[in-house]
Coordinates of C-alpha atoms in Angstrom, one line a residue:
Chain A
M1 CA 2.6 -15.4 -9.9
T2 CA -0.6 -15.2 -11.3
K3 CA -2.1 -11.7 -12.7
E4 CA -5.0 -12.3 -9.7
H5 CA -1.8 -12.1 -7.3
Q6 CA -0.4 -9.1 -8.6
P7 CA -0.5 -5.9 -6.5
V8 CA -2.8 -3.1 -8.0
A9 CA -0.1 -1.2 -9.2
V10 CA 1.7 -4.0 -11.3
R11 CA -1.9 -4.7 -12.9
R12 CA -2.1 -1.2 -14.0
G13 CA 1.4 -1.4 -15.3
S14 CA 2.1 1.8 -14.0
I15 CA 5.1 3.8 -15.5
G16 CA 6.7 3.9 -12.0
A17 CA 6.5 0.2 -11.4
K18 CA 8.5 -0.2 -14.7
R19 CA 11.0 2.5 -13.3
N20 CA 12.1 1.0 -9.9
P21 CA 10.4 -2.0 -9.2
A22 CA 12.3 -2.6 -6.0
S23 CA 10.9 0.6 -4.3
Q24 CA 7.5 -0.7 -5.1
Q25 CA 8.2 -4.0 -3.0
A26 CA 10.0 -2.1 -0.1
I27 CA 6.9 -0.1 0.1
L28 CA 4.6 -3.2 0.3
E29 CA 7.0 -4.6 2.8
A30 CA 7.0 -1.5 5.0
A31 CA 3.4 -1.6 4.7
E32 CA 3.1 -5.0 5.9
A33 CA 5.3 -4.4 8.8
I34 CA 3.4 -1.6 10.2
L35 CA 0.0 -4.0 10.1
R36 CA 1.7 -6.6 11.9
E37 CA 3.1 -4.4 14.4
D38 CA 1.0 -1.6 14.9
G39 CA -2.2 -3.0 13.7
L40 CA -4.6 -0.4 11.8
S41 CA -4.4 2.4 14.1
G42 CA -0.8 3.0 13.0
F43 CA -1.2 2.5 9.1
S44 CA -1.6 5.6 7.3
I45 CA 0.3 6.4 3.3
E46 CA 2.6 9.0 5.3
A47 CA 3.8 6.1 8.1
V48 CA 4.6 3.6 5.3
A49 CA 6.4 6.0 3.2
R50 CA 8.7 6.9 6.5
R51 CA 9.3 3.3 6.8
A52 CA 10.1 2.6 3.3
R53 CA 12.1 5.9 2.9
A54 CA 10.1 7.3 0.0
G55 CA 8.0 10.1 -0.6
K56 CA 4.6 10.4 -0.1
P57 CA 4.0 11.2 -3.6
T58 CA 5.6 8.0 -4.6
V59 CA 3.3 5.7 -3.1
Y60 CA 0.4 7.5 -4.0
R61 CA 1.6 6.9 -7.7
W62 CA 1.0 3.3 -7.1
W63 CA -1.9 3.4 -4.7
P64 CA -4.2 6.0 -4.9
S65 CA -5.6 5.7 -1.7
R66 CA -4.8 4.0 1.9
A67 CA -7.8 1.6 1.0
A68 CA -5.9 0.5 -1.8
L69 CA -2.4 0.1 0.0
L70 CA -4.5 -1.8 2.6
L71 CA -6.2 -4.2 0.2
D72 CA -2.7 -5.1 -1.3
V73 CA -0.9 -6.0 2.2
Y74 CA -4.2 -7.6 3.0
Q75 CA -4.2 -9.7 -0.2
G76 CA -0.6 -10.8 0.4
F77 CA -1.6 -12.5 3.5
K78 CA -4.7 -13.8 1.7
N79 CA -2.0 -15.6 -0.8
E80 CA -0.3 -17.1 2.1
R81 CA -3.3 -19.2 2.5
Q82 CA -4.1 -22.0 -0.1
F83 CA -7.1 -21.6 -2.5
P84 CA -9.5 -25.1 -2.1
D85 CA -9.0 -27.6 -4.7
T86 CA -9.8 -31.1 -2.8
G87 CA -11.6 -32.5 -5.8
N88 CA -14.8 -32.6 -4.2
F89 CA -17.7 -29.5 -4.7
E90 CA -18.4 -29.8 -0.9
D91 CA -15.5 -29.9 0.5
D92 CA -14.0 -27.2 -1.6
L93 CA -17.1 -24.8 -0.5
R94 CA -16.6 -25.3 2.8
A95 CA -13.0 -24.6 2.8
F96 CA -13.7 -21.7 0.7
L97 CA -15.8 -20.2 3.7
T98 CA -13.7 -21.4 6.3
N99 CA -9.8 -20.7 4.8
Q100 CA -10.3 -18.3 2.4
L101 CA -13.4 -16.4 4.1
I102 CA -14.6 -16.6 7.8
G103 CA -11.5 -18.6 8.9
F104 CA -9.0 -16.0 7.3
W105 CA -11.1 -13.3 9.4
S106 CA -10.7 -14.7 12.6
A107 CA -6.9 -15.1 12.6
G108 CA -5.4 -11.9 13.7
I109 CA -5.8 -8.3 12.0
C110 CA -7.1 -9.7 8.6
G111 CA -11.1 -9.3 9.9
M112 CA -10.7 -5.9 11.4
V113 CA -8.5 -4.6 8.5
F114 CA -11.5 -5.8 6.0
R115 CA -14.4 -4.2 7.8
S116 CA -12.4 -1.2 8.2
V117 CA -11.9 -1.0 4.1
I118 CA -15.8 -1.9 3.7
A119 CA -16.6 0.7 6.2
E120 CA -14.5 3.6 4.6
A121 CA -15.8 2.1 0.8
Q122 CA -19.2 3.4 2.1
S123 CA -18.0 7.1 2.1
D124 CA -15.1 7.5 0.7
P125 CA -15.3 7.3 -3.6
G126 CA -11.3 6.1 -3.6
A127 CA -11.9 3.1 -1.0
A128 CA -15.3 2.4 -2.9
E129 CA -13.4 1.7 -6.7
A130 CA -10.0 0.0 -4.6
L131 CA -12.6 -2.4 -2.6
F132 CA -14.6 -2.8 -5.8
A133 CA -12.2 -3.8 -8.4
Y134 CA -10.3 -6.1 -5.2
E135 CA -13.6 -8.0 -4.8
R136 CA -14.5 -8.3 -8.1
G137 CA -11.7 -9.8 -8.8
R138 CA -11.6 -12.4 -5.7
R139 CA -15.2 -13.2 -6.8
K140 CA -14.1 -13.8 -10.3
F141 CA -11.4 -16.2 -9.1
A142 CA -13.4 -18.2 -6.9
E143 CA -15.7 -19.0 -9.1
V144 CA -13.1 -21.6 -10.8
L145 CA -14.3 -23.6 -7.7
V146 CA -17.8 -24.1 -9.3
D147 CA -16.4 -24.6 -12.8
R148 CA -14.2 -27.3 -11.7
A149 CA -17.4 -29.2 -10.3
K150 CA -19.3 -28.8 -13.1
A151 CA -16.3 -30.3 -15.6
R152 CA -15.9 -33.2 -12.9
G153 CA -19.6 -33.6 -13.7
E154 CA -20.5 -33.5 -10.3
I155 CA -22.9 -30.6 -10.4
D156 CA -25.8 -29.5 -12.6
P157 CA -24.2 -27.9 -15.8
N158 CA -26.5 -25.0 -15.5
A159 CA -25.7 -24.0 -11.9
D160 CA -24.7 -20.2 -12.2
S161 CA -21.3 -20.1 -10.3
A162 CA -21.4 -16.3 -10.1
V163 CA -24.6 -16.2 -8.0
I164 CA -23.1 -19.4 -5.6
I165 CA -19.8 -17.6 -5.0
E166 CA -21.8 -14.4 -4.2
L167 CA -24.3 -16.2 -1.8
L168 CA -21.2 -17.8 0.0
A169 CA -19.6 -14.2 -0.3
G170 CA -22.4 -12.5 1.0
F171 CA -22.9 -14.9 4.0
A172 CA -19.7 -14.0 5.0
W173 CA -19.3 -10.3 4.3
H174 CA -22.8 -10.6 6.9
R175 CA -21.1 -12.7 9.7
L176 CA -18.2 -10.2 9.4
L177 CA -20.2 -7.0 9.5
T178 CA -22.5 -8.0 12.3
G179 CA -19.6 -9.6 14.6
R180 CA -20.8 -13.2 14.4
I181 CA -17.6 -14.6 12.7
E182 CA -17.1 -16.8 16.0
G183 CA -18.8 -20.0 16.1
S184 CA -20.2 -20.2 12.8
D185 CA -19.0 -23.6 12.2
A186 CA -22.4 -25.2 12.2
D187 CA -23.8 -22.8 9.8
V188 CA -21.2 -22.8 7.6
D189 CA -21.7 -26.6 7.4
K190 CA -25.6 -25.6 6.9
V191 CA -24.7 -23.2 3.9
V192 CA -23.0 -25.8 2.2
A193 CA -25.4 -28.3 2.7
T194 CA -28.0 -25.6 0.9
I195 CA -25.8 -25.1 -1.8
V196 CA -24.9 -28.4 -2.6
A197 CA -28.5 -29.4 -2.4
A198 CA -29.2 -26.3 -5.1
T199 CA -26.8 -27.6 -7.2
K200 CA -27.7 -31.2 -7.6
K201 CA -27.9 -32.7 -10.9
N202 CA -31.5 -32.6 -12.1
P203 CA -32.3 -36.5 -12.1
G204 CA -34.6 -36.1 -14.7
V205 CA -31.8 -34.9 -17.1
Chain B
M1 CA -48.4 -2.0 16.7
T2 CA -46.4 -5.3 16.7
K3 CA -43.4 -6.0 19.2
E4 CA -40.8 -5.8 16.4
H5 CA -42.2 -2.1 15.1
Q6 CA -41.8 -0.5 18.3
P7 CA -38.9 1.7 18.4
V8 CA -35.6 1.2 20.7
A9 CA -36.9 2.9 23.6
V10 CA -40.4 1.6 24.0
R11 CA -39.0 -2.3 23.7
R12 CA -36.6 -1.5 26.5
G13 CA -39.4 0.1 28.3
S14 CA -37.7 3.3 29.1
I15 CA -38.7 5.0 32.1
G16 CA -38.6 8.1 30.4
A17 CA -41.1 6.8 27.7
K18 CA -43.5 6.1 30.4
R19 CA -43.5 9.6 31.7
N20 CA -43.7 11.4 28.4
P21 CA -44.3 9.3 25.7
A22 CA -45.7 12.5 23.3
S23 CA -42.0 13.9 23.6
Q24 CA -40.3 10.5 22.3
Q25 CA -43.0 10.6 19.5
A26 CA -41.9 14.2 18.7
I27 CA -38.4 13.5 18.5
L28 CA -39.0 10.4 15.9
E29 CA -40.9 13.1 13.7
A30 CA -38.1 15.7 13.8
A31 CA -35.8 13.2 13.0
E32 CA -37.5 11.8 10.3
A33 CA -38.1 15.2 8.8
I34 CA -34.3 16.0 9.2
L35 CA -33.7 12.7 7.1
R36 CA -36.2 13.5 4.4
E37 CA -35.4 17.2 4.0
D38 CA -31.6 17.3 4.8
G39 CA -30.3 13.5 4.2
L40 CA -27.6 12.3 6.3
S41 CA -25.1 15.2 6.4
G42 CA -27.9 16.9 8.2
F43 CA -28.8 14.1 10.7
S44 CA -27.1 14.5 14.5
I45 CA -28.5 14.4 18.0
E46 CA -28.1 18.1 18.1
A47 CA -30.3 18.8 15.0
V48 CA -32.9 16.2 15.8
A49 CA -33.1 17.9 19.5
R50 CA -33.3 21.5 18.1
R51 CA -36.4 20.5 15.9
A52 CA -38.2 18.5 18.2
R53 CA -37.6 21.2 21.4
A54 CA -36.0 19.1 23.3
G55 CA -32.8 18.7 25.4
K56 CA -29.9 16.5 24.0
P57 CA -30.0 15.0 27.2
T58 CA -33.5 13.9 26.4
V59 CA -33.0 12.1 23.3
Y60 CA -29.8 10.4 24.4
R61 CA -31.9 8.9 27.2
W62 CA -34.4 7.2 24.4
W63 CA -31.4 6.5 22.0
P64 CA -28.1 5.9 23.2
S65 CA -26.7 7.0 19.8
R66 CA -27.0 8.5 16.6
A67 CA -27.0 4.9 14.8
A68 CA -30.0 4.3 17.3
L69 CA -32.1 7.1 16.3
L70 CA -31.1 6.8 12.7
L71 CA -32.3 3.1 12.8
D72 CA -35.5 4.0 14.4
V73 CA -36.4 5.9 11.8
Y74 CA -35.1 4.0 9.1
Q75 CA -37.5 1.2 10.4
G76 CA -40.5 3.3 10.2
F77 CA -39.7 3.9 6.8
K78 CA -39.4 -0.2 6.1
N79 CA -42.7 -0.4 8.1
E80 CA -44.6 1.5 5.6
R81 CA -43.4 -1.3 2.8
Q82 CA -45.9 -4.5 3.3
F83 CA -44.2 -7.7 4.3
P84 CA -44.6 -10.1 1.8
D85 CA -47.2 -13.1 2.1
T86 CA -48.0 -14.3 -1.2
G87 CA -49.3 -17.8 -0.3
N88 CA -46.3 -19.0 -2.5
F89 CA -42.8 -19.4 -1.3
E90 CA -40.9 -18.3 -4.5
D91 CA -43.1 -15.2 -4.6
D92 CA -42.5 -14.5 -1.1
L93 CA -38.7 -14.9 -1.4
R94 CA -38.5 -12.6 -4.5
A95 CA -40.9 -10.0 -2.6
F96 CA -38.6 -9.9 0.3
L97 CA -35.6 -9.2 -1.5
T98 CA -36.9 -6.7 -3.8
N99 CA -39.6 -5.0 -1.6
Q100 CA -37.7 -5.4 1.8
L101 CA -34.0 -5.3 1.0
I102 CA -32.7 -4.3 -2.3
G103 CA -36.0 -2.3 -3.8
F104 CA -36.2 -0.4 -0.4
W105 CA -32.5 0.6 -0.6
S106 CA -32.7 1.7 -3.8
A107 CA -35.6 3.9 -3.5
G108 CA -35.0 7.4 -2.1
I109 CA -32.3 7.7 0.7
C110 CA -32.8 4.3 2.7
G111 CA -30.0 2.4 1.1
M112 CA -27.4 5.5 1.8
V113 CA -29.0 5.3 5.5
F114 CA -28.1 1.7 6.1
R115 CA -25.1 1.7 4.4
S116 CA -23.8 4.5 6.8
V117 CA -25.1 2.8 9.7
I118 CA -23.2 -0.6 8.9
A119 CA -20.0 1.2 8.3
E120 CA -20.3 3.1 11.5
A121 CA -20.8 0.1 13.3
Q122 CA -17.4 -1.3 12.3
S123 CA -15.8 1.0 14.5
D124 CA -18.0 2.7 17.1
P125 CA -19.6 -0.1 19.7
G126 CA -22.7 1.9 20.2
A127 CA -23.9 1.9 17.0
A128 CA -22.4 -1.8 16.7
E129 CA -25.0 -2.4 19.4
A130 CA -27.9 -0.8 17.8
L131 CA -27.4 -1.8 14.2
F132 CA -26.9 -6.0 15.8
A133 CA -29.9 -5.8 17.9
Y134 CA -32.2 -4.1 15.0
E135 CA -30.6 -6.8 12.8
R136 CA -31.2 -9.9 14.7
G137 CA -34.8 -8.7 15.2
R138 CA -35.6 -8.2 11.7
R139 CA -33.5 -11.3 10.7
K140 CA -35.6 -13.5 13.4
F141 CA -39.1 -11.7 12.0
A142 CA -38.5 -12.7 8.3
E143 CA -37.8 -16.1 9.3
V144 CA -42.1 -16.6 9.2
L145 CA -41.6 -16.7 5.7
V146 CA -39.6 -19.7 5.5
D147 CA -42.0 -21.0 8.5
R148 CA -45.3 -20.4 6.7
A149 CA -43.9 -22.4 3.4
K150 CA -43.2 -25.7 5.8
A151 CA -46.5 -24.8 7.4
R152 CA -48.1 -25.3 3.9
G153 CA -46.3 -28.2 3.2
E154 CA -44.7 -26.7 0.2
I155 CA -40.9 -27.0 1.0
D156 CA -38.9 -29.8 2.9
P157 CA -39.7 -29.5 6.8
N158 CA -36.1 -29.4 7.9
A159 CA -35.1 -26.7 5.7
D160 CA -33.2 -24.1 8.1
S161 CA -35.0 -20.8 8.0
A162 CA -32.4 -19.1 10.0
V163 CA -29.6 -19.9 7.5
I164 CA -32.1 -19.2 4.4
I165 CA -32.9 -15.6 5.5
E166 CA -29.3 -14.9 6.2
L167 CA -28.4 -16.1 2.8
L168 CA -30.8 -13.7 1.1
A169 CA -29.9 -10.8 3.8
G170 CA -26.0 -11.6 3.0
F171 CA -26.5 -11.6 -0.8
A172 CA -28.9 -8.0 -0.4
W173 CA -25.9 -6.6 2.0
H174 CA -23.2 -7.3 -0.1
R175 CA -24.7 -5.9 -3.3
L176 CA -25.6 -2.7 -1.1
L177 CA -21.8 -2.4 0.0
T178 CA -20.4 -3.5 -3.2
G179 CA -22.3 -0.5 -4.9
R180 CA -24.3 -2.7 -7.3
I181 CA -28.1 -2.5 -5.8
E182 CA -28.9 -1.1 -9.4
G183 CA -29.6 -3.7 -12.2
S184 CA -30.0 -6.6 -9.5
D185 CA -33.3 -8.2 -10.8
A186 CA -31.8 -10.7 -13.1
D187 CA -29.5 -12.4 -9.9
V188 CA -32.2 -11.8 -7.6
D189 CA -34.2 -14.1 -9.8
K190 CA -31.5 -16.7 -9.7
V191 CA -30.8 -16.3 -6.0
V192 CA -34.7 -17.1 -5.5
A193 CA -34.3 -20.4 -7.8
T194 CA -31.4 -21.9 -6.0
I195 CA -33.2 -21.3 -2.7
V196 CA -36.2 -23.1 -4.0
A197 CA -34.3 -25.6 -5.6
A198 CA -32.3 -26.0 -2.2
T199 CA -35.7 -26.4 -0.3
K200 CA -37.5 -28.6 -2.4
K201 CA -39.0 -31.8 -0.3
N202 CA -37.2 -34.8 -0.7
P203 CA -38.9 -37.1 -3.2
G204 CA -37.9 -40.0 -1.2
V205 CA -39.6 -38.9 2.0

């Protein structure tokens, strides 16, 4: 398990987690089961605590907000998908957009869950803190995709990995939040072509 | 007044608007005053109707949701800013990002208003309808920026105007929704450089 894939509580090295790791896993499993069975409307700290046979304070000790717990379950769903490593920048970009973002959100409830966390984060500081930390981590993690292309000598070594990943993530968020996830394939190809053209090695160098 | 700049009610050609245009203007002015004075928390159809001395049904006849009315006031604020036309693609891109999106949102309450409408649109179908229509219109309108650069022979004529505008809008939305509007200037320059590099005329053509 890489650092990136650990739940918030473990990453934070909470004392509770050391005291009783089994119970933390039970809470995550209960949360995932509720989300799969009842969707977002049935998801609350109270419902999760009841199903995991834990006290609400126990859940809150590890996940300071409903959004933080939602994001850990969401990340669990995402980790079931392979992070792209095709050996080719263009294919990696396409796989990142389709497999990790747009395609991931169109499957099942994941898009709905993520939209809802983004929405909550606009008015609830706890949700904002959880989302921003999660999102910053994912973005950093995804930069490896650009760095690998640089290491292969495939693209301009001066290409800005962070900006490229944020352009892709921004496009995908925009599609999600304007209800246009479906039918994005042709535009995904155009976005990939745009980034590939922008990061071509300068022939004069 | 161009079509783009007309409020929802006028664009829809509502019968009410024809019957009593003064009252529609009074409602918009009341809405703007409330937003300027009390911010988002004081903004409701009820408060706007009271201040405009109109009935709530009158307001709802022209603006089907709180979000639709918010967006018309928001668009009024935006129309006070000049849409970029510098004669140069790179400067137009930068001005679009800073003046129309990121810089606009960091000034006063505009960013807060827009975040809130995006958040509401994720669970309220009326807000979603209003936001998606507004956003589609603005995006279409902004494409002129790319089309003009093509007409000047400045960029690749095959550059996809819609995808370029959505990449810029997506980046800006992402900054807004992850609380990172401030301090975006250096990255705005990198985004602009990326788009300029991607749309360079193919030297072989």
